Amino acid sequence: MKDYWVKHSQFANIQEMLLDSNAEAISDNELPEILSFLPSFKSKRVLELGAGIGRFTRVLAMQAEHVAAVDFIEKFIEKNRELNGDLDNIEFLHGDATKISFPKRTFDIIFSNWLLMYLNDTEIFELVENSLKFLKVGGYCFLRESCFHSSGNIKNADENPTVYRSPTAYVDYFQSKVIEDEDGIYGFELVFARPNRTYIELKNNSNQVCFLFQKVKLHAHHGFKTIKEFFDHKQYSLKGIYRYEKIFGQGYISTGGQETTELFLKTLDLKPGMRVLDVGCGTGGADFYMSEKYGVEVFGLDLSSNMIGVCWERSQQHKNAKVAIFITFTRV
């Protein structure tokens, strides 16, 4: 992977970072959106992994107490230093994000943008464990990844080392690791997983997904570490979801299925261009149906990553549907 980025860091510019000829317009639109997803970083200590040329470094540093910007491509981190070195609260570090070390509970927020999709499974687990160590209790880890397929129009298919995973894979990575400390066991709780709206509007692509996790002290819920884990492994296991669908029809997990959905939708007087929020969207049958039939844009929301995972997978078959899928447990 390093050889790939060394090759694609000749100019250390925004086109190389986004691998898209329309990179500047995309960046201008998405930067405020990405920042709006973050918890407050004012006067906080921030670790930025895969900082690149500093697209986010400066805006983070303008409010944060301290930003440690890390990248393993020397040309990128030097460009970052050139652009942002006038700010005295940024520490520029050339190194591997999976190997770098800090004292435990050093940071309030860990931020990464397009990093984990370049790592293998072992490296991701290592990064997750280190993140739990580096974060203060209650601290947040934010990541944004390309899922399912590439999004840029600058293609290097023969050498591209990217792994385009399902969004639920990242949820599983983060919720499968725990650490033991003197005062208890800690892990990550999912706050949300949501698509990047800029890519939906500019490229009709809902596969750019942003995740926010919080480091929490874990307590048992019916034998599971978190309430969400209880839902995903007991209440709404994949086996249980598919059993419901076998009874009520694909995309539906409750009585009535599409027949009841059609009756409800007739009462709403939906028109093309309207936006619909579906709270508790399940596996998304109603969302895809109403978008394709009525021309509305649908935002599907659910707390079960298993059900949302099914939605995300099926969205690849509904290219004409404008459906944005969210997992959230504590906030939208």
mmCIF file of C-alpha atoms in Angstrom:
data_model
loop_
_atom_site.group_PDB
_atom_site.id
_atom_site.type_symbol
_atom_site.label_atom_id
_atom_site.label_comp_id
_atom_site.label_asym_id
_atom_site.label_seq_id
_atom_site.Cartn_x
_atom_site.Cartn_y
_atom_site.Cartn_z
ATOM 1 C CA MET A 1 0.000 0.000 0.000
ATOM 2 C CA LYS A 2 2.798 2.440 0.810
ATOM 3 C CA ASP A 3 4.239 2.025 -2.691
ATOM 4 C CA TYR A 4 0.830 2.959 -4.114
ATOM 5 C CA TRP A 5 0.632 6.209 -2.149
ATOM 6 C CA VAL A 6 4.257 7.098 -2.786
ATOM 7 C CA LYS A 7 3.426 6.847 -6.481
ATOM 8 C CA HIS A 8 0.283 8.943 -6.050
ATOM 9 C CA SER A 9 1.866 11.667 -3.925
ATOM 10 C CA GLN A 10 3.926 13.290 -6.659
ATOM 11 C CA PHE A 11 2.089 16.608 -6.441
ATOM 12 C CA ALA A 12 0.634 16.346 -2.899
ATOM 13 C CA ASN A 13 -2.583 18.033 -4.008
ATOM 14 C CA ILE A 14 -6.300 17.653 -3.429
ATOM 15 C CA GLN A 15 -6.840 15.626 -6.625
ATOM 16 C CA GLU A 16 -4.395 12.987 -5.401
ATOM 17 C CA MET A 17 -6.073 12.873 -1.991
ATOM 18 C CA LEU A 18 -9.612 12.412 -3.383
ATOM 19 C CA LEU A 19 -8.648 10.587 -6.602
ATOM 20 C CA ASP A 20 -11.238 12.710 -8.396
ATOM 21 C CA SER A 21 -10.935 15.359 -11.106
ATOM 22 C CA ASN A 22 -13.726 17.336 -9.391
ATOM 23 C CA ALA A 23 -11.916 17.190 -6.060
ATOM 24 C CA GLU A 24 -11.987 20.882 -5.216
ATOM 25 C CA ALA A 25 -15.766 21.213 -5.564
ATOM 26 C CA ILE A 26 -16.327 18.002 -3.599
ATOM 27 C CA SER A 27 -13.968 19.103 -0.846
ATOM 28 C CA ASP A 28 -15.535 22.568 -0.549
ATOM 29 C CA ASN A 29 -18.974 21.012 -0.114
ATOM 30 C CA GLU A 30 -18.141 18.094 2.134
ATOM 31 C CA LEU A 31 -15.680 19.698 4.534
ATOM 32 C CA PRO A 32 -18.327 21.633 6.533
ATOM 33 C CA GLU A 33 -20.611 18.596 6.390
ATOM 34 C CA ILE A 34 -17.967 16.274 7.837
ATOM 35 C CA LEU A 35 -17.137 18.764 10.578
ATOM 36 C CA SER A 36 -20.826 19.062 11.477
ATOM 37 C CA PHE A 37 -20.841 15.335 12.329
ATOM 38 C CA LEU A 38 -18.158 15.757 14.998
ATOM 39 C CA PRO A 39 -18.780 16.413 18.670
ATOM 40 C CA SER A 40 -17.417 19.757 19.836
ATOM 41 C CA PHE A 41 -13.626 19.817 19.546
ATOM 42 C CA LYS A 42 -13.208 23.295 21.023
ATOM 43 C CA SER A 43 -10.302 23.260 23.498
ATOM 44 C CA LYS A 44 -9.979 19.468 23.013
ATOM 45 C CA ARG A 45 -6.969 17.284 22.242
ATOM 46 C CA VAL A 46 -7.379 15.722 18.794
ATOM 47 C CA LEU A 47 -5.465 12.885 17.114
ATOM 48 C CA GLU A 48 -5.803 13.019 13.318
ATOM 49 C CA LEU A 49 -4.811 9.734 11.688
ATOM 50 C CA GLY A 50 -4.050 9.764 7.974
ATOM 51 C CA ALA A 51 -3.901 13.553 8.017
ATOM 52 C CA GLY A 52 -2.560 13.803 4.465
ATOM 53 C CA ILE A 53 -1.872 17.310 3.205
ATOM 54 C CA GLY A 54 -4.006 18.837 5.933
ATOM 55 C CA ARG A 55 -7.469 19.195 4.436
ATOM 56 C CA PHE A 56 -8.955 18.888 7.930
ATOM 57 C CA THR A 57 -5.894 19.645 10.059
ATOM 58 C CA ARG A 58 -6.193 23.403 9.989
ATOM 59 C CA VAL A 59 -9.914 23.631 10.730
ATOM 60 C CA LEU A 60 -9.487 21.192 13.608
ATOM 61 C CA ALA A 61 -6.544 23.148 15.015
ATOM 62 C CA MET A 62 -8.369 26.478 14.827
ATOM 63 C CA GLN A 63 -10.644 25.304 17.659
ATOM 64 C CA ALA A 64 -8.788 22.454 19.347
ATOM 65 C CA GLU A 65 -6.257 22.866 22.115
ATOM 66 C CA HIS A 66 -3.843 20.510 20.352
ATOM 67 C CA VAL A 67 -3.837 18.437 17.147
ATOM 68 C CA ALA A 68 -1.429 15.563 16.517
ATOM 69 C CA ALA A 69 -1.471 15.090 12.713
ATOM 70 C CA VAL A 70 -0.114 11.700 11.594
ATOM 71 C CA ASP A 71 0.572 10.373 8.092
ATOM 72 C CA PHE A 72 2.900 7.665 6.774
ATOM 73 C CA ILE A 73 3.639 9.461 3.482
ATOM 74 C CA GLU A 74 6.425 11.922 4.174
ATOM 75 C CA LYS A 75 5.541 14.147 1.212
ATOM 76 C CA PHE A 76 1.976 14.547 2.482
ATOM 77 C CA ILE A 77 2.947 15.421 6.043
ATOM 78 C CA GLU A 78 5.571 17.892 4.819
ATOM 79 C CA LYS A 79 2.954 19.580 2.630
ATOM 80 C CA ASN A 80 0.686 19.677 5.661
ATOM 81 C CA ARG A 81 3.446 21.335 7.652
ATOM 82 C CA GLU A 82 4.038 23.830 4.826
ATOM 83 C CA LEU A 83 0.358 24.801 4.720
ATOM 84 C CA ASN A 84 -0.420 24.755 8.438
ATOM 85 C CA GLY A 85 2.891 25.170 10.261
ATOM 86 C CA ASP A 86 1.992 28.745 11.217
ATOM 87 C CA LEU A 87 -0.360 27.314 13.863
ATOM 88 C CA ASP A 88 1.598 26.475 17.008
ATOM 89 C CA ASN A 89 -0.862 23.868 18.363
ATOM 90 C CA ILE A 90 -0.235 21.270 15.617
ATOM 91 C CA GLU A 91 2.244 18.432 16.038
ATOM 92 C CA PHE A 92 3.233 16.941 12.656
ATOM 93 C CA LEU A 93 4.190 13.264 12.858
ATOM 94 C CA HIS A 94 5.504 11.070 10.049
ATOM 95 C CA GLY A 95 4.582 7.493 10.957
ATOM 96 C CA ASP A 96 2.303 4.480 10.633
ATOM 97 C CA ALA A 97 -1.117 5.111 12.198
ATOM 98 C CA THR A 98 -1.273 1.503 13.417
ATOM 99 C CA LYS A 99 2.159 1.625 15.105
ATOM 100 C CA ILE A 100 2.343 5.104 16.603
ATOM 101 C CA SER A 101 2.210 5.254 20.403
ATOM 102 C CA PHE A 102 0.860 7.736 22.961
ATOM 103 C CA PRO A 103 0.209 7.580 26.722
ATOM 104 C CA LYS A 104 -3.205 6.192 27.581
ATOM 105 C CA ARG A 105 -6.148 8.596 27.829
ATOM 106 C CA THR A 106 -4.300 11.359 25.967
ATOM 107 C CA PHE A 107 -6.964 12.457 23.478
ATOM 108 C CA ASP A 108 -10.589 13.587 23.511
ATOM 109 C CA ILE A 109 -11.213 12.841 19.825
ATOM 110 C CA ILE A 110 -9.589 10.610 17.204
ATOM 111 C CA PHE A 111 -10.362 11.645 13.624
ATOM 112 C CA SER A 112 -9.656 9.756 10.411
ATOM 113 C CA ASN A 113 -10.830 10.235 6.858
ATOM 114 C CA TRP A 114 -10.338 7.403 4.337
ATOM 115 C CA LEU A 115 -7.847 5.410 6.370
ATOM 116 C CA LEU A 116 -9.228 2.026 7.416
ATOM 117 C CA MET A 117 -10.144 1.048 3.870
ATOM 118 C CA TYR A 118 -6.402 0.851 3.174
ATOM 119 C CA LEU A 119 -5.743 -1.452 6.144
ATOM 120 C CA ASN A 120 -6.084 -5.208 6.456
ATOM 121 C CA ASP A 121 -8.155 -6.820 9.206
ATOM 122 C CA THR A 122 -5.221 -7.282 11.584
ATOM 123 C CA GLU A 123 -4.180 -3.645 11.214
ATOM 124 C CA ILE A 124 -7.733 -2.427 11.853
ATOM 125 C CA PHE A 125 -8.054 -4.455 15.048
ATOM 126 C CA GLU A 126 -4.702 -3.059 16.193
ATOM 127 C CA LEU A 127 -5.826 0.485 15.451
ATOM 128 C CA VAL A 128 -9.135 -0.012 17.299
ATOM 129 C CA GLU A 129 -7.379 -1.365 20.387
ATOM 130 C CA ASN A 130 -4.871 1.492 20.375
ATOM 131 C CA SER A 131 -7.668 4.021 19.934
ATOM 132 C CA LEU A 132 -9.369 2.699 23.061
ATOM 133 C CA LYS A 133 -6.111 3.150 24.938
ATOM 134 C CA PHE A 134 -5.357 6.644 23.603
ATOM 135 C CA LEU A 135 -8.855 8.053 24.199
ATOM 136 C CA LYS A 136 -10.100 9.515 27.442
ATOM 137 C CA VAL A 137 -13.235 7.932 28.917
ATOM 138 C CA GLY A 138 -16.191 9.372 27.031
ATOM 139 C CA GLY A 139 -13.946 10.349 24.113
ATOM 140 C CA TYR A 140 -14.963 9.880 20.480
ATOM 141 C CA CYS A 141 -13.538 8.151 17.431
ATOM 142 C CA PHE A 142 -14.731 9.419 14.040
ATOM 143 C CA LEU A 143 -14.034 7.719 10.731
ATOM 144 C CA ARG A 144 -15.216 8.071 7.149
ATOM 145 C CA GLU A 145 -14.746 5.285 4.612
ATOM 146 C CA SER A 146 -15.616 4.347 1.024
ATOM 147 C CA CYS A 147 -17.895 1.302 1.149
ATOM 148 C CA PHE A 148 -18.809 -1.283 -1.504
ATOM 149 C CA HIS A 149 -16.974 0.417 -4.404
ATOM 150 C CA SER A 150 -14.730 3.338 -5.355
ATOM 151 C CA SER A 151 -16.134 6.863 -5.614
ATOM 152 C CA GLY A 152 -13.436 8.844 -7.425
ATOM 153 C CA ASN A 153 -13.252 9.090 -11.207
ATOM 154 C CA ILE A 154 -9.465 8.776 -11.328
ATOM 155 C CA LYS A 155 -9.107 5.011 -11.669
ATOM 156 C CA ASN A 156 -6.049 2.898 -10.934
ATOM 157 C CA ALA A 157 -7.763 -0.473 -10.877
ATOM 158 C CA ASP A 158 -4.685 -2.560 -11.579
ATOM 159 C CA GLU A 159 -2.916 -1.357 -8.460
ATOM 160 C CA ASN A 160 -5.600 0.008 -6.173
ATOM 161 C CA PRO A 161 -5.025 -1.527 -2.691
ATOM 162 C CA THR A 162 -8.344 -0.313 -1.274
ATOM 163 C CA VAL A 163 -10.673 -2.784 0.448
ATOM 164 C CA TYR A 164 -14.283 -1.708 -0.134
ATOM 165 C CA ARG A 165 -16.099 -3.216 2.823
ATOM 166 C CA SER A 166 -19.711 -3.148 3.949
ATOM 167 C CA PRO A 167 -20.426 -0.399 6.527
ATOM 168 C CA THR A 168 -21.461 -3.052 9.033
ATOM 169 C CA ALA A 169 -17.941 -4.494 8.870
ATOM 170 C CA TYR A 170 -16.596 -1.303 10.439
ATOM 171 C CA VAL A 171 -19.243 -1.424 13.160
ATOM 172 C CA ASP A 172 -18.211 -5.002 13.896
ATOM 173 C CA TYR A 173 -14.495 -4.103 14.006
ATOM 174 C CA PHE A 174 -15.059 -1.384 16.574
ATOM 175 C CA GLN A 175 -17.519 -3.258 18.737
ATOM 176 C CA SER A 176 -15.541 -6.496 18.883
ATOM 177 C CA LYS A 177 -12.598 -5.029 20.819
ATOM 178 C CA VAL A 178 -12.473 -4.219 24.525
ATOM 179 C CA ILE A 179 -9.694 -3.235 26.903
ATOM 180 C CA GLU A 180 -9.348 -3.847 30.625
ATOM 181 C CA ASP A 181 -8.272 -0.960 32.817
ATOM 182 C CA GLU A 182 -7.891 -0.520 36.554
ATOM 183 C CA ASP A 183 -11.456 0.757 36.907
ATOM 184 C CA GLY A 184 -13.284 -1.562 34.526
ATOM 185 C CA ILE A 185 -13.731 -2.824 30.975
ATOM 186 C CA TYR A 186 -14.049 -0.317 28.133
ATOM 187 C CA GLY A 187 -15.229 -0.568 24.552
ATOM 188 C CA PHE A 188 -16.744 1.450 21.734
ATOM 189 C CA GLU A 189 -20.461 2.198 21.494
ATOM 190 C CA LEU A 190 -21.811 3.260 18.109
ATOM 191 C CA VAL A 191 -23.279 6.760 18.090
ATOM 192 C CA PHE A 192 -24.162 6.778 14.396
ATOM 193 C CA ALA A 193 -23.267 5.556 10.929
ATOM 194 C CA ARG A 194 -24.554 7.793 8.167
ATOM 195 C CA PRO A 195 -23.897 8.535 4.481
ATOM 196 C CA ASN A 196 -22.096 11.637 3.262
ATOM 197 C CA ARG A 197 -24.759 13.841 1.712
ATOM 198 C CA THR A 198 -22.277 15.691 -0.526
ATOM 199 C CA TYR A 199 -21.555 12.504 -2.464
ATOM 200 C CA ILE A 200 -25.272 11.738 -2.720
ATOM 201 C CA GLU A 201 -26.005 15.157 -4.215
ATOM 202 C CA LEU A 202 -22.930 15.534 -6.440
ATOM 203 C CA LYS A 203 -22.338 11.929 -7.509
ATOM 204 C CA ASN A 204 -25.541 10.026 -6.623
ATOM 205 C CA ASN A 205 -23.369 7.884 -4.366
ATOM 206 C CA SER A 206 -24.534 6.893 -0.875
ATOM 207 C CA ASN A 207 -21.549 4.643 -0.194
ATOM 208 C CA GLN A 208 -19.406 7.276 1.512
ATOM 209 C CA VAL A 209 -20.194 6.471 5.137
ATOM 210 C CA CYS A 210 -19.270 8.376 8.301
ATOM 211 C CA PHE A 211 -19.109 6.658 11.691
ATOM 212 C CA LEU A 212 -18.922 8.030 15.224
ATOM 213 C CA PHE A 213 -18.050 5.783 18.166
ATOM 214 C CA GLN A 214 -17.730 6.688 21.845
ATOM 215 C CA LYS A 215 -15.460 5.062 24.406
ATOM 216 C CA VAL A 216 -17.670 3.866 27.266
ATOM 217 C CA LYS A 217 -17.427 1.678 30.327
ATOM 218 C CA LEU A 218 -19.215 -1.546 29.496
ATOM 219 C CA HIS A 219 -22.028 -3.071 31.539
ATOM 220 C CA ALA A 220 -23.833 -6.361 30.973
ATOM 221 C CA HIS A 221 -27.261 -6.352 29.281
ATOM 222 C CA HIS A 222 -28.810 -9.827 29.351
ATOM 223 C CA GLY A 223 -25.323 -11.265 29.040
ATOM 224 C CA PHE A 224 -24.193 -8.825 26.328
ATOM 225 C CA LYS A 225 -21.715 -5.959 26.725
ATOM 226 C CA THR A 226 -24.082 -3.283 25.389
ATOM 227 C CA ILE A 227 -27.804 -2.871 24.692
ATOM 228 C CA LYS A 228 -27.059 -2.565 20.980
ATOM 229 C CA GLU A 229 -25.132 -5.842 21.027
ATOM 230 C CA PHE A 230 -28.168 -7.441 22.670
ATOM 231 C CA PHE A 231 -30.388 -6.194 19.826
ATOM 232 C CA ASP A 232 -28.020 -7.337 17.070
ATOM 233 C CA HIS A 233 -27.254 -10.769 18.507
ATOM 234 C CA LYS A 234 -30.552 -11.618 20.173
ATOM 235 C CA GLN A 235 -33.556 -9.438 19.345
ATOM 236 C CA TYR A 236 -32.589 -8.693 15.733
ATOM 237 C CA SER A 237 -30.062 -11.329 14.744
ATOM 238 C CA LEU A 238 -29.613 -11.865 11.020
ATOM 239 C CA LYS A 239 -31.251 -15.269 11.304
ATOM 240 C CA GLY A 240 -34.234 -13.671 13.030
ATOM 241 C CA ILE A 241 -34.468 -10.883 10.437
ATOM 242 C CA TYR A 242 -34.528 -13.325 7.528
ATOM 243 C CA ARG A 243 -37.141 -15.389 9.343
ATOM 244 C CA TYR A 244 -39.375 -12.311 9.647
ATOM 245 C CA GLU A 245 -38.857 -11.550 5.955
ATOM 246 C CA LYS A 246 -39.809 -15.077 5.003
ATOM 247 C CA ILE A 247 -43.157 -14.462 6.697
ATOM 248 C CA PHE A 248 -43.820 -10.827 5.706
ATOM 249 C CA GLY A 249 -41.877 -10.467 2.441
ATOM 250 C CA GLN A 250 -38.396 -9.231 1.515
ATOM 251 C CA GLY A 251 -37.757 -5.824 3.044
ATOM 252 C CA TYR A 252 -40.461 -6.193 5.704
ATOM 253 C CA ILE A 253 -40.238 -7.489 9.257
ATOM 254 C CA SER A 254 -43.738 -6.761 10.557
ATOM 255 C CA THR A 255 -47.352 -7.615 9.884
ATOM 256 C CA GLY A 256 -48.813 -6.448 6.581
ATOM 257 C CA GLY A 257 -45.631 -6.131 4.566
ATOM 258 C CA GLN A 258 -45.903 -4.278 1.272
ATOM 259 C CA GLU A 259 -49.718 -4.487 1.189
ATOM 260 C CA THR A 260 -50.051 -2.461 4.395
ATOM 261 C CA THR A 261 -47.275 -0.131 3.268
ATOM 262 C CA GLU A 262 -49.145 0.671 0.040
ATOM 263 C CA LEU A 263 -52.299 1.509 2.023
ATOM 264 C CA PHE A 264 -50.372 3.846 4.351
ATOM 265 C CA LEU A 265 -48.532 5.573 1.518
ATOM 266 C CA LYS A 266 -51.767 6.355 -0.359
ATOM 267 C CA THR A 267 -52.834 8.539 2.573
ATOM 268 C CA LEU A 268 -49.631 10.642 2.495
ATOM 269 C CA ASP A 269 -50.086 12.322 -0.899
ATOM 270 C CA LEU A 270 -46.390 11.937 -1.685
ATOM 271 C CA LYS A 271 -44.965 14.028 -4.523
ATOM 272 C CA PRO A 272 -41.608 13.857 -6.371
ATOM 273 C CA GLY A 273 -38.927 15.839 -4.577
ATOM 274 C CA MET A 274 -40.416 15.417 -1.111
ATOM 275 C CA ARG A 275 -38.205 14.147 1.710
ATOM 276 C CA VAL A 276 -39.374 11.403 4.047
ATOM 277 C CA LEU A 277 -37.833 10.365 7.380
ATOM 278 C CA ASP A 278 -38.543 6.721 8.211
ATOM 279 C CA VAL A 279 -37.784 6.104 11.890
ATOM 280 C CA GLY A 280 -37.373 2.394 12.502
ATOM 281 C CA CYS A 281 -36.917 1.561 8.819
ATOM 282 C CA GLY A 282 -36.026 -2.087 9.439
ATOM 283 C CA THR A 283 -34.637 -3.713 6.309
ATOM 284 C CA GLY A 284 -35.823 -0.871 4.085
ATOM 285 C CA GLY A 285 -38.557 -2.411 1.946
ATOM 286 C CA ALA A 286 -40.911 0.551 2.399
ATOM 287 C CA ASP A 287 -38.110 3.049 1.780
ATOM 288 C CA PHE A 288 -37.035 1.608 -1.575
ATOM 289 C CA TYR A 289 -40.661 1.163 -2.607
ATOM 290 C CA MET A 290 -41.796 4.731 -1.880
ATOM 291 C CA SER A 291 -38.670 6.275 -3.428
ATOM 292 C CA GLU A 292 -38.982 4.315 -6.648
ATOM 293 C CA LYS A 293 -42.772 4.678 -6.965
ATOM 294 C CA TYR A 294 -43.285 8.257 -5.768
ATOM 295 C CA GLY A 295 -39.924 9.890 -6.544
ATOM 296 C CA VAL A 296 -39.307 10.975 -2.958
ATOM 297 C CA GLU A 297 -35.983 11.058 -1.133
ATOM 298 C CA VAL A 298 -36.019 8.814 1.927
ATOM 299 C CA PHE A 299 -33.864 8.888 5.050
ATOM 300 C CA GLY A 300 -34.091 5.512 6.778
ATOM 301 C CA LEU A 301 -33.135 5.350 10.444
ATOM 302 C CA ASP A 302 -32.715 2.308 12.687
ATOM 303 C CA LEU A 303 -30.686 1.245 15.725
ATOM 304 C CA SER A 304 -30.012 -2.303 14.500
ATOM 305 C CA SER A 305 -26.815 -2.518 12.487
ATOM 306 C CA ASN A 306 -27.928 -5.924 11.199
ATOM 307 C CA MET A 307 -31.084 -4.503 9.656
ATOM 308 C CA ILE A 308 -29.281 -1.454 8.299
ATOM 309 C CA GLY A 309 -26.602 -3.779 6.934
ATOM 310 C CA VAL A 310 -29.270 -5.592 4.927
ATOM 311 C CA CYS A 311 -30.514 -2.187 3.679
ATOM 312 C CA TRP A 312 -27.047 -1.136 2.591
ATOM 313 C CA GLU A 313 -26.453 -4.382 0.744
ATOM 314 C CA ARG A 314 -29.785 -4.151 -1.071
ATOM 315 C CA SER A 315 -29.289 -0.492 -1.949
ATOM 316 C CA GLN A 316 -26.743 -1.690 -4.514
ATOM 317 C CA GLN A 317 -29.671 -3.253 -6.401
ATOM 318 C CA HIS A 318 -31.871 -0.132 -6.209
ATOM 319 C CA LYS A 319 -29.813 2.355 -8.223
ATOM 320 C CA ASN A 320 -32.837 4.536 -9.032
ATOM 321 C CA ALA A 321 -33.951 4.876 -5.414
ATOM 322 C CA LYS A 322 -32.831 7.933 -3.457
ATOM 323 C CA VAL A 323 -32.499 6.322 -0.047
ATOM 324 C CA ALA A 324 -29.960 7.316 2.600
ATOM 325 C CA ILE A 325 -29.564 4.793 5.415
ATOM 326 C CA PHE A 326 -28.486 5.640 8.978
ATOM 327 C CA ILE A 327 -27.631 3.558 12.034
ATOM 328 C CA THR A 328 -27.997 5.566 15.199
ATOM 329 C CA PHE A 329 -28.231 4.717 18.854
ATOM 330 C CA THR A 330 -28.060 8.047 20.659
ATOM 331 C CA ARG A 331 -28.415 10.845 18.123
ATOM 332 C CA VAL A 332 -28.900 11.757 14.451
#
